Short mmCIF file of C-alpha atoms and ligand atoms in Angstrom, two decimals:
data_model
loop_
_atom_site.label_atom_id
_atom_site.label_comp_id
_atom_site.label_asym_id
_atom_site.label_seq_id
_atom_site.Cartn_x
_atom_site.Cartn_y
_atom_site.Cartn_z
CA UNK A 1 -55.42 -150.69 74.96
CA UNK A 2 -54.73 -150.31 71.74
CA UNK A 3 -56.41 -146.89 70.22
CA UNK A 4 -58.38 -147.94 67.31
CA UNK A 5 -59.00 -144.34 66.30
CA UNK A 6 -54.84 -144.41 65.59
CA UNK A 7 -55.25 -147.19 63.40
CA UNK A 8 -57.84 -145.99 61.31
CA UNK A 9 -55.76 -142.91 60.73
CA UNK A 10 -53.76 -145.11 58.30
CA UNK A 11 -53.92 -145.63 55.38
CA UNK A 12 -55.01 -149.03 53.07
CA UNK A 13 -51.25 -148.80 51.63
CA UNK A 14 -49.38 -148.55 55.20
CA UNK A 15 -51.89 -151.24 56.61
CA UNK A 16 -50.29 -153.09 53.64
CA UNK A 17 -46.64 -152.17 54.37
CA UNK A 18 -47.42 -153.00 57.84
CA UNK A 19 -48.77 -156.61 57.07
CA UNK A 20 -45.49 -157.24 54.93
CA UNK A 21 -43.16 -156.15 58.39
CA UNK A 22 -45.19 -159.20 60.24
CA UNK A 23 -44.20 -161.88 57.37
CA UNK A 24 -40.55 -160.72 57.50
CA UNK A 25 -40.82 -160.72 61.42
CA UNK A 26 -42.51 -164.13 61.87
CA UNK A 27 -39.34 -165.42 59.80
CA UNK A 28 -38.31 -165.04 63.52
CA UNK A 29 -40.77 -166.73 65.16
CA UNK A 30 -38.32 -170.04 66.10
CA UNK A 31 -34.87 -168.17 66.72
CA UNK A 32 -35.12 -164.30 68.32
CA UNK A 33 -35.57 -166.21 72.01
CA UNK A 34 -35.85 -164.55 74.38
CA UNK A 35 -36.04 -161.07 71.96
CA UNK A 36 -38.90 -159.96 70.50
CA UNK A 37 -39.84 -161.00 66.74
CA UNK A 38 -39.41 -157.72 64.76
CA UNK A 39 -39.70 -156.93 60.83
CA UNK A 40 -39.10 -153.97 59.10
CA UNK A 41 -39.52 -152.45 55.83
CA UNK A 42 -38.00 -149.26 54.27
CA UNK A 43 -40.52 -147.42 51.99
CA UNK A 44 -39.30 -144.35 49.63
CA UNK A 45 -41.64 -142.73 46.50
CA UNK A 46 -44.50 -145.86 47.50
CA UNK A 47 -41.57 -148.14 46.62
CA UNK A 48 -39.43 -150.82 48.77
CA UNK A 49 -36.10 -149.64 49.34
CA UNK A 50 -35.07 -152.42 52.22
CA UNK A 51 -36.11 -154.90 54.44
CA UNK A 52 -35.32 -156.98 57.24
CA UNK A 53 -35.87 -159.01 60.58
CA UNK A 54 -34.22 -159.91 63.23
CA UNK A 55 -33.01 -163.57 63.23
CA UNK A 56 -31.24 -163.85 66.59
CA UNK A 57 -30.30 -162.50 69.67
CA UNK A 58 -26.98 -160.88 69.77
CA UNK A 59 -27.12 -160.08 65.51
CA UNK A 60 -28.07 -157.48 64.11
CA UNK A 61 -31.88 -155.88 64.98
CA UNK A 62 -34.70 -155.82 62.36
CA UNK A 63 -34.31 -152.45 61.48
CA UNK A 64 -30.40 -152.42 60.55
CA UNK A 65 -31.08 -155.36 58.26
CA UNK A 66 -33.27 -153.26 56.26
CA UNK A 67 -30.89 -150.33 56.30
CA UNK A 68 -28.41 -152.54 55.21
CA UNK A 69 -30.26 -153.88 52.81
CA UNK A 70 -31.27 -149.80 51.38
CA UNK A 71 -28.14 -148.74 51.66
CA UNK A 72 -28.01 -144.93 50.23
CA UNK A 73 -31.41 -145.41 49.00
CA UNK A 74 -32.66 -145.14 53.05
CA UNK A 75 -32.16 -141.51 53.22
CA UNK A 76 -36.05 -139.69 52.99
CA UNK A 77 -37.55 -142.81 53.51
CA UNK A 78 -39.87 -144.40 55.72
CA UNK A 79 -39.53 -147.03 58.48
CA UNK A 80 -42.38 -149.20 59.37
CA UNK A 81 -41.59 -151.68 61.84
CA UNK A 82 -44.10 -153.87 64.52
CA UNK A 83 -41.97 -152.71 67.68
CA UNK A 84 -40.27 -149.35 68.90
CA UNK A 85 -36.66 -149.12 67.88
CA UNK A 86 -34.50 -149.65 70.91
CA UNK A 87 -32.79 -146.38 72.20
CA UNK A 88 -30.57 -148.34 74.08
CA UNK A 89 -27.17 -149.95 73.95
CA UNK A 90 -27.70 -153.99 74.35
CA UNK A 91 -26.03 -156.68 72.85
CA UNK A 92 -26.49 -154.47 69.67
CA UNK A 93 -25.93 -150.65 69.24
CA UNK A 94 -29.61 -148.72 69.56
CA UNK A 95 -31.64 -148.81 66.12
CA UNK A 96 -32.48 -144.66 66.58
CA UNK A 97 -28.92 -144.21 65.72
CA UNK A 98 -29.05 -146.14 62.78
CA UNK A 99 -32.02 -144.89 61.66
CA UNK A 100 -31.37 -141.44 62.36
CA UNK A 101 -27.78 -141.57 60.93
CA UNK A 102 -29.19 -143.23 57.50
CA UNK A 103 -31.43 -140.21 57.09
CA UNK A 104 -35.04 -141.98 57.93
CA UNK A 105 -37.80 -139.33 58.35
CA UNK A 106 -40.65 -141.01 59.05
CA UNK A 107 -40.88 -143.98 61.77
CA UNK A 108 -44.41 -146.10 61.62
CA UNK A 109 -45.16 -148.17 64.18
CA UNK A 110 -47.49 -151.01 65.81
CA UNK A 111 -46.25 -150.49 69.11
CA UNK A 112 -44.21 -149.41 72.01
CA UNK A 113 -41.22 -151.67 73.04
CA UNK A 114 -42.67 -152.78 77.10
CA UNK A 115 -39.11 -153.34 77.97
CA UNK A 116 -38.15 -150.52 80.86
CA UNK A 117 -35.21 -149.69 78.75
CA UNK A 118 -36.70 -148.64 76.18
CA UNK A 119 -40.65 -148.19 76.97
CA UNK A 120 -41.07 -144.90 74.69
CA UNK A 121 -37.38 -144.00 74.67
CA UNK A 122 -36.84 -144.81 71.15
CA UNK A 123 -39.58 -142.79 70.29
CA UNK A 124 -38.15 -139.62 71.89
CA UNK A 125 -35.27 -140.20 70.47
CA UNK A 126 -36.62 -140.36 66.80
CA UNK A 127 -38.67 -137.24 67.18
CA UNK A 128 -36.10 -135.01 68.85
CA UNK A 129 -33.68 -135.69 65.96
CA UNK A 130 -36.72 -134.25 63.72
CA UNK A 131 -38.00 -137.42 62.07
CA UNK A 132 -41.68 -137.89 62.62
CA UNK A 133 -43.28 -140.72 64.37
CA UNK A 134 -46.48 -142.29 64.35
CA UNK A 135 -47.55 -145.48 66.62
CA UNK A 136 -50.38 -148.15 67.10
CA UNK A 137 -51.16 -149.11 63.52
CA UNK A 138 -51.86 -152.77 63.56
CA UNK A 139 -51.33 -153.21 67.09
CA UNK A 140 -53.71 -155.99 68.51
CA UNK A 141 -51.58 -158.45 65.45
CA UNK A 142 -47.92 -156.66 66.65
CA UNK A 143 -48.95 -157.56 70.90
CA UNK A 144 -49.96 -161.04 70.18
CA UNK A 145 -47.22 -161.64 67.82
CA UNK A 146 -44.89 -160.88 70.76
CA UNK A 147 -47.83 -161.82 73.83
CA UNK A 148 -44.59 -163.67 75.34
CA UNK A 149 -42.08 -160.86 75.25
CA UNK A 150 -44.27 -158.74 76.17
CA UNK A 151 -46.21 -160.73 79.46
CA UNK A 152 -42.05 -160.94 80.39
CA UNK A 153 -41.37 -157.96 80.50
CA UNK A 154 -44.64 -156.53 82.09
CA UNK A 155 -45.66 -159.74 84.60
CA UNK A 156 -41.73 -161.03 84.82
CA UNK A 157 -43.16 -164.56 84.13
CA UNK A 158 -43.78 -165.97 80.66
CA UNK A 159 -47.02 -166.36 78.23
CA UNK A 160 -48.13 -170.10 78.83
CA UNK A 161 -49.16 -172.40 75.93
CA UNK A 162 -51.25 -175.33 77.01
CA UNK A 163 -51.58 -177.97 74.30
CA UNK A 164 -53.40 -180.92 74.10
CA UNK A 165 -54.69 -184.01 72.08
CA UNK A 166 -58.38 -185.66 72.84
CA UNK A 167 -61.31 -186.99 71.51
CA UNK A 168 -63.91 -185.58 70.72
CA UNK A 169 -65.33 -185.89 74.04
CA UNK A 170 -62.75 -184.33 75.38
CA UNK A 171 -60.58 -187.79 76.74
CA UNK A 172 -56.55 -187.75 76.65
CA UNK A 173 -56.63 -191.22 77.53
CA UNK A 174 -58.93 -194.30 78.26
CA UNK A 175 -59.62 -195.32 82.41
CA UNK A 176 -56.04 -197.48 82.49
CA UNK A 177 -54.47 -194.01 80.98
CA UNK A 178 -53.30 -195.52 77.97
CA UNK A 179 -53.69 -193.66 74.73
CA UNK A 180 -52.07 -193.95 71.68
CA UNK A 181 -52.37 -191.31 68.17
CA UNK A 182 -55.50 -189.68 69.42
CA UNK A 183 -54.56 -187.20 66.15
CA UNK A 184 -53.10 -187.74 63.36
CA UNK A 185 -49.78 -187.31 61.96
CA UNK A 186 -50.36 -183.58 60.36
CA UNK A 187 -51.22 -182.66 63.79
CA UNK A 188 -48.45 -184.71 65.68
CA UNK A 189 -46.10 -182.68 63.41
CA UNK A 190 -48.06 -179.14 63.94
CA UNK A 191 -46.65 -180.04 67.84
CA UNK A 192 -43.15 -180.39 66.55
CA UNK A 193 -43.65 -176.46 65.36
CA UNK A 194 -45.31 -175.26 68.64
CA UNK A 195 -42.62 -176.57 70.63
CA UNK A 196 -40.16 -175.04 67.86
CA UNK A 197 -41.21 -171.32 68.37
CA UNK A 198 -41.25 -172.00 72.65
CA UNK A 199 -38.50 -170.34 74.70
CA UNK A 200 -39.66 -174.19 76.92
CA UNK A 201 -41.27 -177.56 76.82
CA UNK A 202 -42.83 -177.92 80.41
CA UNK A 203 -43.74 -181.47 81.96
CA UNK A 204 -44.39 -182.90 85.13
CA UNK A 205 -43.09 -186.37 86.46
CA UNK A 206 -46.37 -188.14 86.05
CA UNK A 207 -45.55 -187.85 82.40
CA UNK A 208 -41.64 -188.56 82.27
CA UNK A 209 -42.79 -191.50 84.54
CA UNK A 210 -45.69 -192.37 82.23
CA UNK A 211 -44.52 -191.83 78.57
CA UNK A 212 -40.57 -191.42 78.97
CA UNK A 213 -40.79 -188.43 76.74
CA UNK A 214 -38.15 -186.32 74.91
CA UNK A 215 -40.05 -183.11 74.52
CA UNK A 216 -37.05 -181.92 71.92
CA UNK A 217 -37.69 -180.56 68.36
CA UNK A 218 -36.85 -183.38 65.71
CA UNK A 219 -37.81 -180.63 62.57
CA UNK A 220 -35.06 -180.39 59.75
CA UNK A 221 -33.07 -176.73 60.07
CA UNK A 222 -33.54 -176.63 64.18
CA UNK A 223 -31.64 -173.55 65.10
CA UNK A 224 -32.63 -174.13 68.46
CA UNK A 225 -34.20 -176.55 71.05
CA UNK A 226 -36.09 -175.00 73.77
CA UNK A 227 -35.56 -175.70 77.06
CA UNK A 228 -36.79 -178.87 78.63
CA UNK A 229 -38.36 -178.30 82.21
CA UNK A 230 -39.73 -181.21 84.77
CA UNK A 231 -41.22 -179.99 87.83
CA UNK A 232 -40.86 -182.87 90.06
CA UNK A 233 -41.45 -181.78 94.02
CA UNK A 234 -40.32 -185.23 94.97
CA UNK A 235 -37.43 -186.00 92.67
CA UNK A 236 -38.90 -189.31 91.31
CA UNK A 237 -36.85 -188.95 88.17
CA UNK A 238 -35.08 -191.70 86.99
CA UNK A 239 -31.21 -191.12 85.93
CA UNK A 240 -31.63 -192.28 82.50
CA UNK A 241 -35.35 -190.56 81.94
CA UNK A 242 -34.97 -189.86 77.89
CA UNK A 243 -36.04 -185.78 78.88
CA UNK A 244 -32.56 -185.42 80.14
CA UNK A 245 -30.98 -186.08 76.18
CA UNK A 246 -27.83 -184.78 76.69
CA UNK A 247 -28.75 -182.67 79.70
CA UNK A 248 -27.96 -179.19 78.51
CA UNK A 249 -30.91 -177.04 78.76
CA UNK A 250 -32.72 -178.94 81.07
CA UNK A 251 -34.51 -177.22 84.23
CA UNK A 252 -35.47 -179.86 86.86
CA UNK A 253 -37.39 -177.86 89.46
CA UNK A 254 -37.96 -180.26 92.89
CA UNK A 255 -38.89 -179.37 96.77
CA UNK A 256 -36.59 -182.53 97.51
CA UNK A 257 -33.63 -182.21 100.19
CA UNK A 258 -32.08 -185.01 98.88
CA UNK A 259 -28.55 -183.79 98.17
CA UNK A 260 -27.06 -186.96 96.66
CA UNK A 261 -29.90 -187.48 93.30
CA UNK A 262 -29.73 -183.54 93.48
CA UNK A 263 -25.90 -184.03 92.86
CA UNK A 264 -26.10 -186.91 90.38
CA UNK A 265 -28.34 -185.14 88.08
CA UNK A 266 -26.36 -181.90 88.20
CA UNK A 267 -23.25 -184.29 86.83
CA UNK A 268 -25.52 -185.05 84.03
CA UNK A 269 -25.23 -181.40 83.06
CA UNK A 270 -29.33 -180.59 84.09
CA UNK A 271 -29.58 -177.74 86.34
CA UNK A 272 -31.71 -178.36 89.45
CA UNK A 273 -33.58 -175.41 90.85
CA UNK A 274 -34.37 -176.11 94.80
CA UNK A 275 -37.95 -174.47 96.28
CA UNK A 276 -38.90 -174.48 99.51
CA UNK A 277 -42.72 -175.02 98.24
CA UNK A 278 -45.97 -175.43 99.87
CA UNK A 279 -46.41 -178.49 101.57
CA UNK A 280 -44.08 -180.21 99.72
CA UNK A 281 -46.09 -178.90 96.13
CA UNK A 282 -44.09 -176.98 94.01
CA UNK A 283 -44.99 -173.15 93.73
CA UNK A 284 -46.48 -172.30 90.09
CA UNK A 285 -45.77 -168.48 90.08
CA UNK A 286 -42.55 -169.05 91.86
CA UNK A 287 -41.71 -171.48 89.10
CA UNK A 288 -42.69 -169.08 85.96
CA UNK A 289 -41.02 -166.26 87.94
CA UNK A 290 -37.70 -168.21 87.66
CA UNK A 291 -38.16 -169.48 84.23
CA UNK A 292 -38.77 -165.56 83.47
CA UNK A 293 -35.28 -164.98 85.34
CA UNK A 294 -34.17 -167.49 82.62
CA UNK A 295 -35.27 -165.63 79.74
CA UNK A 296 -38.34 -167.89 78.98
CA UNK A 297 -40.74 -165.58 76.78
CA UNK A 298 -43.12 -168.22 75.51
CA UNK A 299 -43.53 -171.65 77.19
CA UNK A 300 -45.22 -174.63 76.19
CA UNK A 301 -46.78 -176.71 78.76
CA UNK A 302 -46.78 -180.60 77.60
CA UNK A 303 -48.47 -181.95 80.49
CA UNK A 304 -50.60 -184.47 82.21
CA UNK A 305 -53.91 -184.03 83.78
CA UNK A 306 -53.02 -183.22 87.41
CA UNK A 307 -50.15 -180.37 86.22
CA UNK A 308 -52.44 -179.12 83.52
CA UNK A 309 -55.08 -178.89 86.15
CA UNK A 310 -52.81 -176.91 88.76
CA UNK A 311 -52.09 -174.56 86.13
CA UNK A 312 -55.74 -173.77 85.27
CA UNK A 313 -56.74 -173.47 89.00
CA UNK A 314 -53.81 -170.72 89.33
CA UNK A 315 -55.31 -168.92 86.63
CA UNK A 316 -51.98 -169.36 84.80
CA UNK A 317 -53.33 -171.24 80.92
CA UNK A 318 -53.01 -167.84 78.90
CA UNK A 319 -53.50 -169.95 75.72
CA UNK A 320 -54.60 -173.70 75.07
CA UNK A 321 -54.02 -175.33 72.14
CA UNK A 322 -56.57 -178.29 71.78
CA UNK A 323 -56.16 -180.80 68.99
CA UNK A 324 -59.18 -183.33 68.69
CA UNK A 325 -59.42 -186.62 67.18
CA UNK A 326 -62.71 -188.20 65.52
CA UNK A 327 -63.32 -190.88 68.39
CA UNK A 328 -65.00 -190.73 71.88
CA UNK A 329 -64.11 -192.51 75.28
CA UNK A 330 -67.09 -191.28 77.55
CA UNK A 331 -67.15 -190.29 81.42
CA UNK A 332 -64.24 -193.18 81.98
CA UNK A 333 -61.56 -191.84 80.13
CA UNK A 334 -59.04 -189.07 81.09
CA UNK A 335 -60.08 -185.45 80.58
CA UNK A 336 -57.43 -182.96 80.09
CA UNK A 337 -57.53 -181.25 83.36
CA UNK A 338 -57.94 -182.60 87.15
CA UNK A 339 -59.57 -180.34 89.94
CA UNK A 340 -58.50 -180.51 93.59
CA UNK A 341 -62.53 -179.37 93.96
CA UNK A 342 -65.70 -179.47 91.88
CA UNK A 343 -65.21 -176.17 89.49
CA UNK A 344 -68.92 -174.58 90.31
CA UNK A 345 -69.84 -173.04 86.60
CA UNK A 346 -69.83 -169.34 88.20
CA UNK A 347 -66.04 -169.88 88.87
CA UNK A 348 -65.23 -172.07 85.65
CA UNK A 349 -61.92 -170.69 83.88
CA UNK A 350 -63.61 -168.84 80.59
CA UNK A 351 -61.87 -169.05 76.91
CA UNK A 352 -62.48 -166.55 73.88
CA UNK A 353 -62.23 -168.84 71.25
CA UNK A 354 -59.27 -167.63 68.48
CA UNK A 355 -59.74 -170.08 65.85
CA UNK A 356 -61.02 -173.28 64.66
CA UNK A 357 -59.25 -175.49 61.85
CA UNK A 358 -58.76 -178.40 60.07
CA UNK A 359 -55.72 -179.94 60.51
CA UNK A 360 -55.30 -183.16 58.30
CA UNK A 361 -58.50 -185.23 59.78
CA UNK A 362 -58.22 -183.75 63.63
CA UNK A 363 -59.47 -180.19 64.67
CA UNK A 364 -57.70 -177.68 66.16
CA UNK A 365 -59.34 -174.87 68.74
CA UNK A 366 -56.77 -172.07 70.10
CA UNK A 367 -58.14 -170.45 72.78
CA UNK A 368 -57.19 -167.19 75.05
CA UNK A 369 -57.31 -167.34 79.04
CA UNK A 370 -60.12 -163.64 79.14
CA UNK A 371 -58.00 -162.04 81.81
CA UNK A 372 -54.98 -162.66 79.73
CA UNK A 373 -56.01 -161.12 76.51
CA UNK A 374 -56.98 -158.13 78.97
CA UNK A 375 -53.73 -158.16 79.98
CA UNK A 376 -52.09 -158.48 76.79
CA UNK A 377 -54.20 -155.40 75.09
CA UNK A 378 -53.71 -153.07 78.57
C1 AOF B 1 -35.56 -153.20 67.85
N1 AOF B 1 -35.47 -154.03 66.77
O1 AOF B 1 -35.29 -156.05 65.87
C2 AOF B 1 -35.43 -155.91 68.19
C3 AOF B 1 -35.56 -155.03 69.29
O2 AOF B 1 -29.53 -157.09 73.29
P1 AOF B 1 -30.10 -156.46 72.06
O3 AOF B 1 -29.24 -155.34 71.53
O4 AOF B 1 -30.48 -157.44 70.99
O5 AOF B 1 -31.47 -155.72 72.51
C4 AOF B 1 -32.56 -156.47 72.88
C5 AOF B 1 -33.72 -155.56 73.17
O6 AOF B 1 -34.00 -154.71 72.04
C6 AOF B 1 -35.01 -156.34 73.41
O7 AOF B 1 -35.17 -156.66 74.77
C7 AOF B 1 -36.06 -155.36 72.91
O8 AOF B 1 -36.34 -154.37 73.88
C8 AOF B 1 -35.37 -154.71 71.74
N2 AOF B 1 -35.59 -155.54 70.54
N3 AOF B 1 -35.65 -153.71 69.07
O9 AOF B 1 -35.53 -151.96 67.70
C9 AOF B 1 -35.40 -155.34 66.89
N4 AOF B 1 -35.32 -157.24 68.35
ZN1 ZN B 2 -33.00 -152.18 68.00
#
């Protein structure tokens, strides 16, 4: 939880300095995958002396940008950064070192890195080297900055992102499931960015079958495509189903024994990922516990009514993302989730409402699964 009597033991100014590391570190938000998003900023005499973030995995970490970036001028001053320095050797040498070596004194920070190998380690580090460290300052903005880093590394699956486009009745579609720019272009686009800052794109079959999707970025500057993944138990994909693209990066998750399509779409470069299942049905946890094994912090789940509707009834929508149109279709058209049962209103899955905003002429609601903000403030 975080302690709000920490946070109001700082000061206007570092709240400030602290709002500045979250603009640097949201420079991030497309390319750190699977690493956190992390800004820092080095403060000496009230006055910036460096700053940095951390652009991808494998360069250099936020906080040896900004050191970089100080140079001599780091020595005395003070680090404020949205996630505990790593302590440890990764793909990059630890950031105590460097901060230690470059004469930091101070360290300020939203909050402790949840990944085992670190998990208060840096901070130890810091203060038994003498320089002074203070945590939890802006810390409900630094957890849901990195809510899919951070539901990795504590749940070992990733933070799930449902979005969706309907009237304002709540209709994806009309009874013959056709629909066609149920928003309009600013928020078709606003998609292309969600999917952007995803470690996935996650579909089901009734949708490649359906709409014969790509589910890639097309932005200008894309430094990365996220994954594609198709959970289809039977393997009803076609060969030439536009998802595959070039078929690197694409997860194909099936209960099928059939050996020979198995084969044929492996040759196409996707990787198929075999499950034993439930009656055939594809395992939900089973199938965010593997796309956890492959590094998936943040997914975004792009999906018809019946997968949409096995997610919710797992508990398993930690976010949706609802974009709504100025028409209607009534009791006939789709709705954005199916239920194997009637959902009796004691049992309904319950939202706290983030936001609510205009987005060209369409509306857009972001909403928060309650047991997984729980989770993500614990
Ligand atoms: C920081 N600053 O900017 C980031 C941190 O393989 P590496 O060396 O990139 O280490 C990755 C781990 O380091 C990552 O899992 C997380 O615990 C931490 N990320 N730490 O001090 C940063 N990106
Ligand atoms: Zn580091």
């Amino acid at each position: 939880m975080p302690d709000p009597a920490v946070t109001a033991n700082f000061s206007a100014a570092e709240t400030a300095l602290m709002e500045r590391v979250f603009e640097l570190a949201a420079k991030g938000c497309q390319t750190t995958q699977p690493n956190p998003r992390v800004g820092c900023v080095l403060v000496k005499g009230g006055e910036i002396v460096g700053e940095g973030y951390h652009g991808f995995a494998g360069e250099m970490h936020a906080e040896r940008e900004a050191l970089k970036h100080a140079g001599e001028r780091a020595r005395g001053a003070t680090a404020y950064v949205n996630l505990e320095p790593c302590c440890h050797q990764g793909r990059t040498p630890p950031c105590t070192d460097g901060l230690i070596d470059a004469g930091v004194v101070k360290v300020i920070a939203a909050m402790r890195d949840p990944n085992p190998l670190v998990a208060g380690g840096g901070f130890e580090t810091l203060k038994l080297a003498g320089v002074e460290v203070a945590s939890g300052l802006l810390e409900e903005q630094a957890r849901w900055l990195n809510r899919g880093f951070i539901t990795r590394m504590q749940s070992g699956r990733p933070w799930v992102k449902l979005k969706s486009a309907a009237t304002l009745d709540g209709r994806t579609a009309d009874a013959d499931g056709f629909s066609k720019w149920i928003t309009g272009s600013e928020a078709r686009s606003e998609v292309q960015l969600l999917r952007a800052e995803s470690s996935a794109v996650v579909t089901g079959i009734g949708t490649v079958l359906a709409d014969d999707p790509q589910l890639n970025v097309r932005l200008e500057n894309v430094h990365r495509q996220p994954m594609r993944v198709i959970l289809d138990s039977q393997l009803s994909m076609p060969l030439d189903a536009k998802i595959i693209g070039d078929g690197d990066n694409v997860l194909l998750f099936t209960c099928s024994d059939d050996y020979d399509k198995q084969g044929a779409f492996a040759e196409l470069g996707v990787e198929v990922l075999h499950q034993v299942g439930d009656q055939n049905r594809l395992v939900l946890e089973e199938v965010l516990a593997e796309l956890a094994n492959w590094q998936c912090n943040e997914i975004l789940l792009e999906a018809g009514q019946t997968l949409c509707g096995a997610f919710l009834q797992d508990s398993l929508v930690d976010e949706a993302v609802l974009y709504y149109g100025g028409s209607m279709l009534g009791d006939r058209g789709k709705s954005v989730f199916v239920s194997d049962a009637a959902i009796s209103f004691d049992s309904r899955p319950e939202f706290v409402i983030q936001s609510a905003d205009m987005i060209g002429p369409d509306a857009r609601i972001t909403a928060v699964h309650k047991a997984s903000k729980a989770r993500l403030a614990a």
